[in-house]
mmCIF file of C-alpha atoms in Angstrom:
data_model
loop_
_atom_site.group_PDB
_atom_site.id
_atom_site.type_symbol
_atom_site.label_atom_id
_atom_site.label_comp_id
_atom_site.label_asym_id
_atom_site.label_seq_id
_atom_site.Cartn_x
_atom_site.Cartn_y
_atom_site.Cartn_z
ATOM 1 C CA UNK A 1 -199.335 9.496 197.243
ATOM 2 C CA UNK A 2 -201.233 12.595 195.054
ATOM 3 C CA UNK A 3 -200.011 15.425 193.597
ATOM 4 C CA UNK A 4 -202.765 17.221 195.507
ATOM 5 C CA UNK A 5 -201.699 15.310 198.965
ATOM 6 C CA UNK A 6 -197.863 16.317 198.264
ATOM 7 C CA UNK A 7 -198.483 20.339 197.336
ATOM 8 C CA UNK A 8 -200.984 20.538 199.892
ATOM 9 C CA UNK A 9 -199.339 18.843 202.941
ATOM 10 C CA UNK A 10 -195.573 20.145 202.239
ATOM 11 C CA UNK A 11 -196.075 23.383 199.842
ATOM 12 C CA UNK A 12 -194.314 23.339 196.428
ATOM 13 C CA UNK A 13 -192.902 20.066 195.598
ATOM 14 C CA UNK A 14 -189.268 18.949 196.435
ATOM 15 C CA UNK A 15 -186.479 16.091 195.551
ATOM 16 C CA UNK A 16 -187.381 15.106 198.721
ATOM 17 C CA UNK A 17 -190.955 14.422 197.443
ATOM 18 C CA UNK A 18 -189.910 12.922 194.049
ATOM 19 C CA UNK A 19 -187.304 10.514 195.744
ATOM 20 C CA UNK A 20 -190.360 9.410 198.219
ATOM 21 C CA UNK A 21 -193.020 8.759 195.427
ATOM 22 C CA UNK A 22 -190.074 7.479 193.071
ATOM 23 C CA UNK A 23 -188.664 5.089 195.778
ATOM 24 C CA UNK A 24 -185.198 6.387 195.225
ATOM 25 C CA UNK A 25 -183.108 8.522 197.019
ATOM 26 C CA UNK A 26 -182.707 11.967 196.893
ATOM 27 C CA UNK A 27 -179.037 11.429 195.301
ATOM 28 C CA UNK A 28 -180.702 9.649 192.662
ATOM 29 C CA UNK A 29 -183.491 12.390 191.988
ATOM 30 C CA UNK A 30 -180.322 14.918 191.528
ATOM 31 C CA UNK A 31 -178.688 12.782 189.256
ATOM 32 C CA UNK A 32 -181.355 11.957 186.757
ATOM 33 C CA UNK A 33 -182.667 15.916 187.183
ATOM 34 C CA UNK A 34 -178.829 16.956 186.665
ATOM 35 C CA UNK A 35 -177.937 14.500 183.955
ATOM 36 C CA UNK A 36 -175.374 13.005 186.273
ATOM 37 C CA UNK A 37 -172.531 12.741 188.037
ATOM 38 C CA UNK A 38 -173.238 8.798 188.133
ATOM 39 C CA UNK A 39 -175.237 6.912 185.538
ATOM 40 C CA UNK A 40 -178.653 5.991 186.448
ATOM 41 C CA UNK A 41 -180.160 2.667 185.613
ATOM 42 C CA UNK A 42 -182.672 3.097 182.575
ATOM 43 C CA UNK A 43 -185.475 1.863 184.524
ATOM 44 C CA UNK A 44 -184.991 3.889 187.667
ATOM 45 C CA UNK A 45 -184.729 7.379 186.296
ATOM 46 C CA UNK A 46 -188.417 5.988 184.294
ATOM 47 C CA UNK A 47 -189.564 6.092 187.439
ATOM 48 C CA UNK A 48 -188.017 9.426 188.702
ATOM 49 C CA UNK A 49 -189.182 11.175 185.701
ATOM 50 C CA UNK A 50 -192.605 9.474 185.929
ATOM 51 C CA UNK A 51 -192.512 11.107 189.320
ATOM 52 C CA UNK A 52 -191.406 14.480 188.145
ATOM 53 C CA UNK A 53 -194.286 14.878 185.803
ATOM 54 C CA UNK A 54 -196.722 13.514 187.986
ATOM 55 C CA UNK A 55 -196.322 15.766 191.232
ATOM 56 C CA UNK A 56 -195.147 18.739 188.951
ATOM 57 C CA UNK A 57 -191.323 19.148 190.330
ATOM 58 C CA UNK A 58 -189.533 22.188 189.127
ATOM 59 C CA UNK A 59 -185.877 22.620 190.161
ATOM 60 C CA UNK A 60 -185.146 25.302 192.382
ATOM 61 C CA UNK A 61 -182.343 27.329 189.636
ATOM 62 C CA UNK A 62 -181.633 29.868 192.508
ATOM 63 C CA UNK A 63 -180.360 27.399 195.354
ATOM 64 C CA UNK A 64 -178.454 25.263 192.288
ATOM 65 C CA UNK A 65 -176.741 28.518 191.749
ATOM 66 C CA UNK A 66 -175.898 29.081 195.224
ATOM 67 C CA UNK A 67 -174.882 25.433 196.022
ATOM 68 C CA UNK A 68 -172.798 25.379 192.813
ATOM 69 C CA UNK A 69 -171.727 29.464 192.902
ATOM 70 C CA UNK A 70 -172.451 29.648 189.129
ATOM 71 C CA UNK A 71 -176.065 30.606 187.651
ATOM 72 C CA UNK A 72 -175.084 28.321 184.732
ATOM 73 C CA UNK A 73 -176.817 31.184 182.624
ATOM 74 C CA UNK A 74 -175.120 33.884 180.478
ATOM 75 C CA UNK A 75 -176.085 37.407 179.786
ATOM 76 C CA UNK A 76 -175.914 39.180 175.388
ATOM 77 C CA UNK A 77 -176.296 42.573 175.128
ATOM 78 C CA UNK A 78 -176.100 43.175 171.091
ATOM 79 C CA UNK A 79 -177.663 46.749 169.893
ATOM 80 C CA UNK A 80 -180.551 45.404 167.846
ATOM 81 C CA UNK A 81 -182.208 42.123 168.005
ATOM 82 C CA UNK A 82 -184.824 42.852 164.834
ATOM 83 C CA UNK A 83 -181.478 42.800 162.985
ATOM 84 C CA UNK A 84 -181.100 39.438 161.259
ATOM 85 C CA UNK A 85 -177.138 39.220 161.704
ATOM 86 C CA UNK A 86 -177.730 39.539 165.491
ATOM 87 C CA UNK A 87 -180.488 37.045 165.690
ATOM 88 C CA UNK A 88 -178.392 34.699 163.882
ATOM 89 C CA UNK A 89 -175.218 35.479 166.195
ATOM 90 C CA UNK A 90 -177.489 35.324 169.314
ATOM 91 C CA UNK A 91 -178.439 32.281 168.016
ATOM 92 C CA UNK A 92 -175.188 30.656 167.053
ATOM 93 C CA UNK A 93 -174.132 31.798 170.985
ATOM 94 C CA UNK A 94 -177.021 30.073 172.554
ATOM 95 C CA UNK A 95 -176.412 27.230 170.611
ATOM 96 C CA UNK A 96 -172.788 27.133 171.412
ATOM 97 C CA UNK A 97 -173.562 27.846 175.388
ATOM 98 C CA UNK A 98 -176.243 25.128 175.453
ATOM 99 C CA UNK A 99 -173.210 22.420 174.255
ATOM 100 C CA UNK A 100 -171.290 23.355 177.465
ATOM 101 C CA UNK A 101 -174.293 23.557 180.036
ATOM 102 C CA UNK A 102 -175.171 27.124 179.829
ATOM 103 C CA UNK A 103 -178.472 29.346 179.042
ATOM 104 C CA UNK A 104 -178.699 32.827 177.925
ATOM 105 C CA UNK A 105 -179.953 35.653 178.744
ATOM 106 C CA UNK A 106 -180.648 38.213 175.565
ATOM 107 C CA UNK A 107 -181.090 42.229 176.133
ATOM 108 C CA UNK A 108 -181.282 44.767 173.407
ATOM 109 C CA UNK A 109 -179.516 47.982 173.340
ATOM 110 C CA UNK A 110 -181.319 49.737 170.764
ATOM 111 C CA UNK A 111 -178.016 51.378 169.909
ATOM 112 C CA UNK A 112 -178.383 53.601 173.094
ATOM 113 C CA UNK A 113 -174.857 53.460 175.103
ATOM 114 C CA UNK A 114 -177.237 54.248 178.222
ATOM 115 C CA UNK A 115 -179.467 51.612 177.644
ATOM 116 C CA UNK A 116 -176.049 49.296 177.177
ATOM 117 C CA UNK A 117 -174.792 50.116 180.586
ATOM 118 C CA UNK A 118 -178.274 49.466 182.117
ATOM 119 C CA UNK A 119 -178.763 46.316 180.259
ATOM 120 C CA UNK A 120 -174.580 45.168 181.756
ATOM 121 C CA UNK A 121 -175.967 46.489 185.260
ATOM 122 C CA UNK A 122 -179.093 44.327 184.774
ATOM 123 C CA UNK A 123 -177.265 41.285 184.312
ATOM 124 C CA UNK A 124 -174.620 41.740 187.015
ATOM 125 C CA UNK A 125 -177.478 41.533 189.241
ATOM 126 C CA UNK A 126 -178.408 38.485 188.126
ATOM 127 C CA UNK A 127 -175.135 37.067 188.706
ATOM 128 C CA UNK A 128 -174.693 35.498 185.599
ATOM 129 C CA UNK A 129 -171.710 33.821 184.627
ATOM 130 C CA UNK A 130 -170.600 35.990 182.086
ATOM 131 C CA UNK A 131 -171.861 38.426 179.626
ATOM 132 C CA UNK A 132 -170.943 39.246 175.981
ATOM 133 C CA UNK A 133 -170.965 42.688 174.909
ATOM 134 C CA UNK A 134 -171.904 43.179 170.839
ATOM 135 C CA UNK A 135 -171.540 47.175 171.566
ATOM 136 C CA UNK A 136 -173.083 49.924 169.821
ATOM 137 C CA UNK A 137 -169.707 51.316 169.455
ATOM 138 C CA UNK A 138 -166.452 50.006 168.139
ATOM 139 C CA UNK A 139 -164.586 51.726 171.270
ATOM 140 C CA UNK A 140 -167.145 50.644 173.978
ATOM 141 C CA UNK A 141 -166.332 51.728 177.419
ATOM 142 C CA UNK A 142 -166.023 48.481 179.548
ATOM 143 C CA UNK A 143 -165.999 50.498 182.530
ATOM 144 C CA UNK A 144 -169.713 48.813 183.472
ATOM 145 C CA UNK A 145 -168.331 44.965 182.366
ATOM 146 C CA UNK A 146 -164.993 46.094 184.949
ATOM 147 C CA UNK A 147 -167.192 46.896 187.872
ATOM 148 C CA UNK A 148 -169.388 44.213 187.291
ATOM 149 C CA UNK A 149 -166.465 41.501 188.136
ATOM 150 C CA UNK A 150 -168.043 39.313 185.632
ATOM 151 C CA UNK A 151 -165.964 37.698 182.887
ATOM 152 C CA UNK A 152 -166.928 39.598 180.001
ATOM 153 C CA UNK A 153 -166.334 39.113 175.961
ATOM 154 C CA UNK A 154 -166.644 42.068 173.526
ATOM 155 C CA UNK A 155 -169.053 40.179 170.645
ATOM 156 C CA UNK A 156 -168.606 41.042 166.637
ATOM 157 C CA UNK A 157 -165.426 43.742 167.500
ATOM 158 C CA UNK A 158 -162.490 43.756 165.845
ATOM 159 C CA UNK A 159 -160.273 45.628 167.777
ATOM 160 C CA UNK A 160 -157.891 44.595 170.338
ATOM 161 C CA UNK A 161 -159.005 46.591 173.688
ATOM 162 C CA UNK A 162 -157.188 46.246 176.769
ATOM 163 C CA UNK A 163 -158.054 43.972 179.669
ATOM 164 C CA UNK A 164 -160.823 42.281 177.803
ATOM 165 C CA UNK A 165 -161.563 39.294 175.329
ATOM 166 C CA UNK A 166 -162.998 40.080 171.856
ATOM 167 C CA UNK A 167 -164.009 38.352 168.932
ATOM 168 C CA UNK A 168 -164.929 39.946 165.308
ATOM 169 C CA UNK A 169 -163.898 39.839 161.158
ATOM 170 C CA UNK A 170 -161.468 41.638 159.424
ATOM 171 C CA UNK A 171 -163.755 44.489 158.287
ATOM 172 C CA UNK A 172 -160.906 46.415 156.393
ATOM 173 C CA UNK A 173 -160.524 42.648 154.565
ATOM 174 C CA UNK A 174 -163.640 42.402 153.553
ATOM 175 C CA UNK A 175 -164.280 45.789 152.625
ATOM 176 C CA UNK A 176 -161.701 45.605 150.046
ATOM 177 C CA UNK A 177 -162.702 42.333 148.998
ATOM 178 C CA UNK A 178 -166.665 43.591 148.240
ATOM 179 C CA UNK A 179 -164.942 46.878 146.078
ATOM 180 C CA UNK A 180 -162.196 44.925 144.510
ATOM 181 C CA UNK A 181 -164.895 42.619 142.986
ATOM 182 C CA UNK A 182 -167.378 45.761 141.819
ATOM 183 C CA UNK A 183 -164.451 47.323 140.266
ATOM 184 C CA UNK A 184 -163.582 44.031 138.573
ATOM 185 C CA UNK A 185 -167.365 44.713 136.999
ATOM 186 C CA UNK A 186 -165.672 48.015 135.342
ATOM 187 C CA UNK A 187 -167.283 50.304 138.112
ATOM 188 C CA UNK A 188 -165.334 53.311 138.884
ATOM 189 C CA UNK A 189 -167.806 55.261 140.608
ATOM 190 C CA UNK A 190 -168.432 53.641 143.720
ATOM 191 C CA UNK A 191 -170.111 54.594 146.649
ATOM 192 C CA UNK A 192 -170.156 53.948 150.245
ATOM 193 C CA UNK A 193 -173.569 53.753 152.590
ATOM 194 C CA UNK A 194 -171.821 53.453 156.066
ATOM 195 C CA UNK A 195 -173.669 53.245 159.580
ATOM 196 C CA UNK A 196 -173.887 56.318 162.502
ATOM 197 C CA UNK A 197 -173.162 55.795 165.912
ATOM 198 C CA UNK A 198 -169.624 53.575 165.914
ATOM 199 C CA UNK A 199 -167.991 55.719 168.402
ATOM 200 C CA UNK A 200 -164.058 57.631 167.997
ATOM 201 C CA UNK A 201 -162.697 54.916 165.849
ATOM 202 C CA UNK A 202 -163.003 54.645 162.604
ATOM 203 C CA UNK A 203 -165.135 51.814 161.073
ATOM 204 C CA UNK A 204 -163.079 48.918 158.656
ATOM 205 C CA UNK A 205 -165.095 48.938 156.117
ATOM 206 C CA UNK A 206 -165.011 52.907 155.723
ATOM 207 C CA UNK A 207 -161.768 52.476 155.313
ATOM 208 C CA UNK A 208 -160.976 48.989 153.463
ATOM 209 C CA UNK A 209 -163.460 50.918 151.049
ATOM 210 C CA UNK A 210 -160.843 54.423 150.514
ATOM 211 C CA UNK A 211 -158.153 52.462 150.393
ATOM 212 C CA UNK A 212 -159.256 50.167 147.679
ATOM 213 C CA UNK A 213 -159.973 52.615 144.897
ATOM 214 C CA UNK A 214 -156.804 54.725 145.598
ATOM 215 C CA UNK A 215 -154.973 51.777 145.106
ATOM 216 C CA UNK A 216 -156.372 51.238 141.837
ATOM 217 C CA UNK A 217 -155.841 54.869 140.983
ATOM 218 C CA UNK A 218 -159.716 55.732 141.064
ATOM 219 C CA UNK A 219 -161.439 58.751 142.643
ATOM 220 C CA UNK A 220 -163.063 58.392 146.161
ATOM 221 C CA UNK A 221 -166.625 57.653 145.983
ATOM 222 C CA UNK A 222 -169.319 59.445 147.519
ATOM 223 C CA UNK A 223 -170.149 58.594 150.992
ATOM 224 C CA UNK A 224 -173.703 58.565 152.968
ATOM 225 C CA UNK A 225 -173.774 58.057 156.491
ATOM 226 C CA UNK A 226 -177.264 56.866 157.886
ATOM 227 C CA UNK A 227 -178.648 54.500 160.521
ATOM 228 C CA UNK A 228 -177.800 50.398 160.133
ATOM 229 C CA UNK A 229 -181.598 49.503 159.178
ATOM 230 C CA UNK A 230 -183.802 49.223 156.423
ATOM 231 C CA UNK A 231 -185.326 52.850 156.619
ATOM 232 C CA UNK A 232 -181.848 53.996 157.106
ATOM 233 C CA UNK A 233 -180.850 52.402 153.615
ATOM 234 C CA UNK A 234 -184.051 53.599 151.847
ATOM 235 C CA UNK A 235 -183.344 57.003 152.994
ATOM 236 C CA UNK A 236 -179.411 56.922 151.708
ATOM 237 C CA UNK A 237 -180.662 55.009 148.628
ATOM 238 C CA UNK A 238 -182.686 57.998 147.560
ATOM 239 C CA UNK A 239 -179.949 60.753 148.629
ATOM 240 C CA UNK A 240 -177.643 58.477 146.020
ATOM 241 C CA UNK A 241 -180.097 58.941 143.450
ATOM 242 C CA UNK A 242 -180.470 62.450 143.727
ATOM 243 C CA UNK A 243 -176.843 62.906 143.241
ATOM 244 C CA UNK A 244 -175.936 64.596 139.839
ATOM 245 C CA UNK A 245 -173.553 61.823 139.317
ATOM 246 C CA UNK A 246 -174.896 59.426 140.931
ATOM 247 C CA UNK A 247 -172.611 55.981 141.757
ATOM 248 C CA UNK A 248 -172.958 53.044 139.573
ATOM 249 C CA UNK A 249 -171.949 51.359 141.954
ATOM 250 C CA UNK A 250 -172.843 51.167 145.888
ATOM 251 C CA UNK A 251 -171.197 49.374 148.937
ATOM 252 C CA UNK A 252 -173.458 49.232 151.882
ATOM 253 C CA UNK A 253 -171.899 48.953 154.973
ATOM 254 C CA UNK A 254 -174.601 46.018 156.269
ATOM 255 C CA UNK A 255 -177.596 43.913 154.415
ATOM 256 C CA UNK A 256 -179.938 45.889 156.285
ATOM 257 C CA UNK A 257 -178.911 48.890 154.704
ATOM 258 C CA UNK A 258 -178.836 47.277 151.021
ATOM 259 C CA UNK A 259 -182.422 46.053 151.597
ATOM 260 C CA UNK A 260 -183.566 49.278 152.649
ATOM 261 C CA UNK A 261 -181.523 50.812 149.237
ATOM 262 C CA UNK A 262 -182.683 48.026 147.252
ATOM 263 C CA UNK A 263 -186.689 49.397 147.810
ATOM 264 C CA UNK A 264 -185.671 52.835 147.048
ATOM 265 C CA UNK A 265 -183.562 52.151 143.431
ATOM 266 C CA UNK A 266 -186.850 49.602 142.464
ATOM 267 C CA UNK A 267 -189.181 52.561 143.598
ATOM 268 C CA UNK A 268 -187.223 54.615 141.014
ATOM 269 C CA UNK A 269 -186.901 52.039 138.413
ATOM 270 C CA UNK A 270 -183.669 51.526 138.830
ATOM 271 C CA UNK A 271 -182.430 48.113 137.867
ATOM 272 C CA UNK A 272 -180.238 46.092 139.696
ATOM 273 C CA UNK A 273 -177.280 45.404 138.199
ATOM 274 C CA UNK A 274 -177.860 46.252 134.814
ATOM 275 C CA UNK A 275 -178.107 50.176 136.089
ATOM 276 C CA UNK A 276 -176.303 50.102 139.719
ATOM 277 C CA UNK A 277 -174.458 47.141 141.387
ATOM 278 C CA UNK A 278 -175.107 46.621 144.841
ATOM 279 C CA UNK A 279 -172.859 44.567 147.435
ATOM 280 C CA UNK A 280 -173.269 44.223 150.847
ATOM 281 C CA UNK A 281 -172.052 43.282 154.494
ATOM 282 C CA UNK A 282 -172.797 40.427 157.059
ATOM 283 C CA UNK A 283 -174.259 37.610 155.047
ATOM 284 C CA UNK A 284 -177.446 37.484 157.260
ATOM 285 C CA UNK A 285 -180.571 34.882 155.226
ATOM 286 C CA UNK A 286 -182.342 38.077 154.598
ATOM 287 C CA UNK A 287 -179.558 38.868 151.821
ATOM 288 C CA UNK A 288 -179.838 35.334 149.981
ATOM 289 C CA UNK A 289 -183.595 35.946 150.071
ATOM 290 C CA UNK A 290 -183.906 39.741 148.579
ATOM 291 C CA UNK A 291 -184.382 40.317 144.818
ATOM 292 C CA UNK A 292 -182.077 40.410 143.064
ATOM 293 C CA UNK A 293 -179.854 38.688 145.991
ATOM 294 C CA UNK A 294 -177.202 40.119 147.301
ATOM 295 C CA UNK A 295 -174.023 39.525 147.022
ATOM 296 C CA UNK A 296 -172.317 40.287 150.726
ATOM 297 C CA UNK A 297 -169.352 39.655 152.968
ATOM 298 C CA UNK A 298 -170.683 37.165 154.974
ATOM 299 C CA UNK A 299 -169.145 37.194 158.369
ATOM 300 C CA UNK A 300 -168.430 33.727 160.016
ATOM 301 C CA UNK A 301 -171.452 33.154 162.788
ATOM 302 C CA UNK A 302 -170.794 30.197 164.262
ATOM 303 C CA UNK A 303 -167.251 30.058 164.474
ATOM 304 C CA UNK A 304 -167.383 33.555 166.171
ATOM 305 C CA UNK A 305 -170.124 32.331 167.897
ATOM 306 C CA UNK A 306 -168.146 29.341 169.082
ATOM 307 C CA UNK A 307 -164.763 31.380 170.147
ATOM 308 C CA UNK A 308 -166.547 33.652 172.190
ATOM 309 C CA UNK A 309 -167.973 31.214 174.423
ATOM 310 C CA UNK A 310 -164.731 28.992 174.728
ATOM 311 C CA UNK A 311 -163.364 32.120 176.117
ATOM 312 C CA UNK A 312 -165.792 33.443 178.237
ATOM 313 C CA UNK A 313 -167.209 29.853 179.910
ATOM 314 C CA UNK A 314 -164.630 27.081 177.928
ATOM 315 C CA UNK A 315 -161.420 25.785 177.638
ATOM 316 C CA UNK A 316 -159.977 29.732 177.168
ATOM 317 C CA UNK A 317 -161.722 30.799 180.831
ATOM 318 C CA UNK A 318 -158.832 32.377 182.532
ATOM 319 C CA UNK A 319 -156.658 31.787 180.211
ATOM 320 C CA UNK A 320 -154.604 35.330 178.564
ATOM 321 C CA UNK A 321 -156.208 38.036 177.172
ATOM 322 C CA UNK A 322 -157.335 36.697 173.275
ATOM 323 C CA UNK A 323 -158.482 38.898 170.614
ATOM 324 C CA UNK A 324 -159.531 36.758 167.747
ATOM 325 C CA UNK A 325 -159.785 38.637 164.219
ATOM 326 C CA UNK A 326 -161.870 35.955 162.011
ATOM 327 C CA UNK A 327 -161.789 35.797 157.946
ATOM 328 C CA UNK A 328 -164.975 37.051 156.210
ATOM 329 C CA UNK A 329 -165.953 35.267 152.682
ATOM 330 C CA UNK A 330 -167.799 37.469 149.740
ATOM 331 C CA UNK A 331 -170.448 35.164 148.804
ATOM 332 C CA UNK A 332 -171.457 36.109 145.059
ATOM 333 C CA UNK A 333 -174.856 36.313 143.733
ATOM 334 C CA UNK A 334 -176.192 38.384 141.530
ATOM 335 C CA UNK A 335 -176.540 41.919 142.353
ATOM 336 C CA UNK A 336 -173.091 43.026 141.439
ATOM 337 C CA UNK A 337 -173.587 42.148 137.746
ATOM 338 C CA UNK A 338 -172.736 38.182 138.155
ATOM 339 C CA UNK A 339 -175.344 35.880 136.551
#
């Protein structure tokens, strides 16, 4: 039999098709296609897949998802995907997914709580099988993840909402950890770049930050609030500059934002350390790669990556409500004034 006689006699192909060209039955077509349940001899499912590529058989993914009342697919909704700690922690979930079966499904917010809610509403339709949430906010409404009926993990929050699963760090922690180490440098003039947008509650790291240098008896820093991006940071890098007096020291509240205030202290000939330490936030490749490189709280990807999905489509499904803080670790390099 053709391809050409198969498409044209009976439309699109079918296991029906295969198992006739293939010799097999159409239980065995479903097992080699579906990597089981029963073991297929070696040199049957050569022929079945010999079959598959030569009449150009694509599984039907909607009627599996009927016939099996799961999509097998998974729905992210982080705020910016151009940000390289969310395509790392996109990454880390797809990864983790794809060990128990599942795809993904990856929306962008663009830090727009409308766009959120669309992007939640999107998905629903799709009947996917569960959807994490890496909010523009810290205090996300979950009304849309609620009405959705859709099991549902908040992704990179460290709070402990009700009637929901959520996994993120100990920002507070490693807050303290980042200024602890720049005041360990001598700094006592330390400022804060924090992000907008992150809702009623107030972000960790502002105040891991405050707390640290009263607790070691210093005056607060100055603080700059701009957008969690590279422009953002290049535009609070030069606001710090123009300061009469100006940090020595700066804390940025992600890499993005130390990038971004890394262009505008080189644009001024400012050096880094020797003149102003810099430490940042999220341990994304972008901060091992920057001159000098950064020294940042790196935030644990896979592991959160891994928790999330063992309790949205793993052994924690259905299981009680968890709300897993994780440990962050300040990886040192040089632009705090180590060598």
């Amino acid at each position: 039999m053709t391809t050409s006689a198969v498409q044209t006699s009976r439309g699109p192909v079918t296991r029906k098709d295969v198992a006739r060209y293939a010799g097999v039955s159409t239980a065995v077509v479903s097992y080699v296609v579906n990597g089981g349940p029963k073991n297929v001899a070696p040199a049957t499912e050569a022929k079945v897949r010999e079959a598959i590529r030569v009449l150009g058989y694509r599984p039907n993914a909607a009627a599996r998802a009927l016939k099996l009342g799961s999509s097998e697919t998974i729905g992210v909704v982080v705020p910016d995907n151009t940000n390289p700690f969310f395509t790392q922690l996109a990454h880390a979930v797809e990864d983790a997914a794809a060990e128990l079966g599942f795809g993904m499904v990856l929306t962008n917010s663009d830090g727009s709580l409308t766009r959120e809610r669309k992007n939640i509403r999107t998905l629903a339709a799709r009947q996917v099988d569960g959807v994490f949430l890496a909010s523009c906010v810290f205090d996300p409404d979950v009304t849309e993840l609620e009405a959705s009926e859709i099991p549902s993990v908040l992704l990179n929050n460290a709070g402990s909402p009700p009637g929901i699963n959520s996994v993120g760090v100990d920002l507070e922690a490693g807050a303290r950890a980042a200024v602890e180490h720049l005041i360990g440098h001598g700094h006592t003039n330390i400022g804060l770049a924090i992000g907008t947008n992150t809702g009623n509650q107030l972000d960790g790291r502002e105040v891991g930050w405050l707390a640290t240098l009263r607790d070691a008896g210093l005056p607060d820093g100055p603080m700059l609030h701009g957008p969690f991006s590279r422009p953002g940071g290049y535009e609070v890098g030069k606001r710090f500059l123009a300061m009469a007096n100006r940090p020595t020291a700066i804390f940025a509240s992600n890499d993005m934002q130390a990038i971004g205030i890394l262009r505008a202290l080189h644009e001024a000939g400012v050096r880094v350390p020797d003149d102003m330490a810099l430490v940042s936030f999220d341990g994304s490749l972008d901060a091992e790669y920057s001159w000098p490189a950064l020294t940042t709280v790196a935030q644990p990807v896979k592991a959160m990556a891994e928790a999330a999905v063992q309790a949205l489509v793993g052994k924690g499904r259905g299981e009680e409500l968890q709300h897993q803080i994780l440990p962050t670790e300040l990886i040192i390099r040089q632009s705090c004034g180590c060598k």
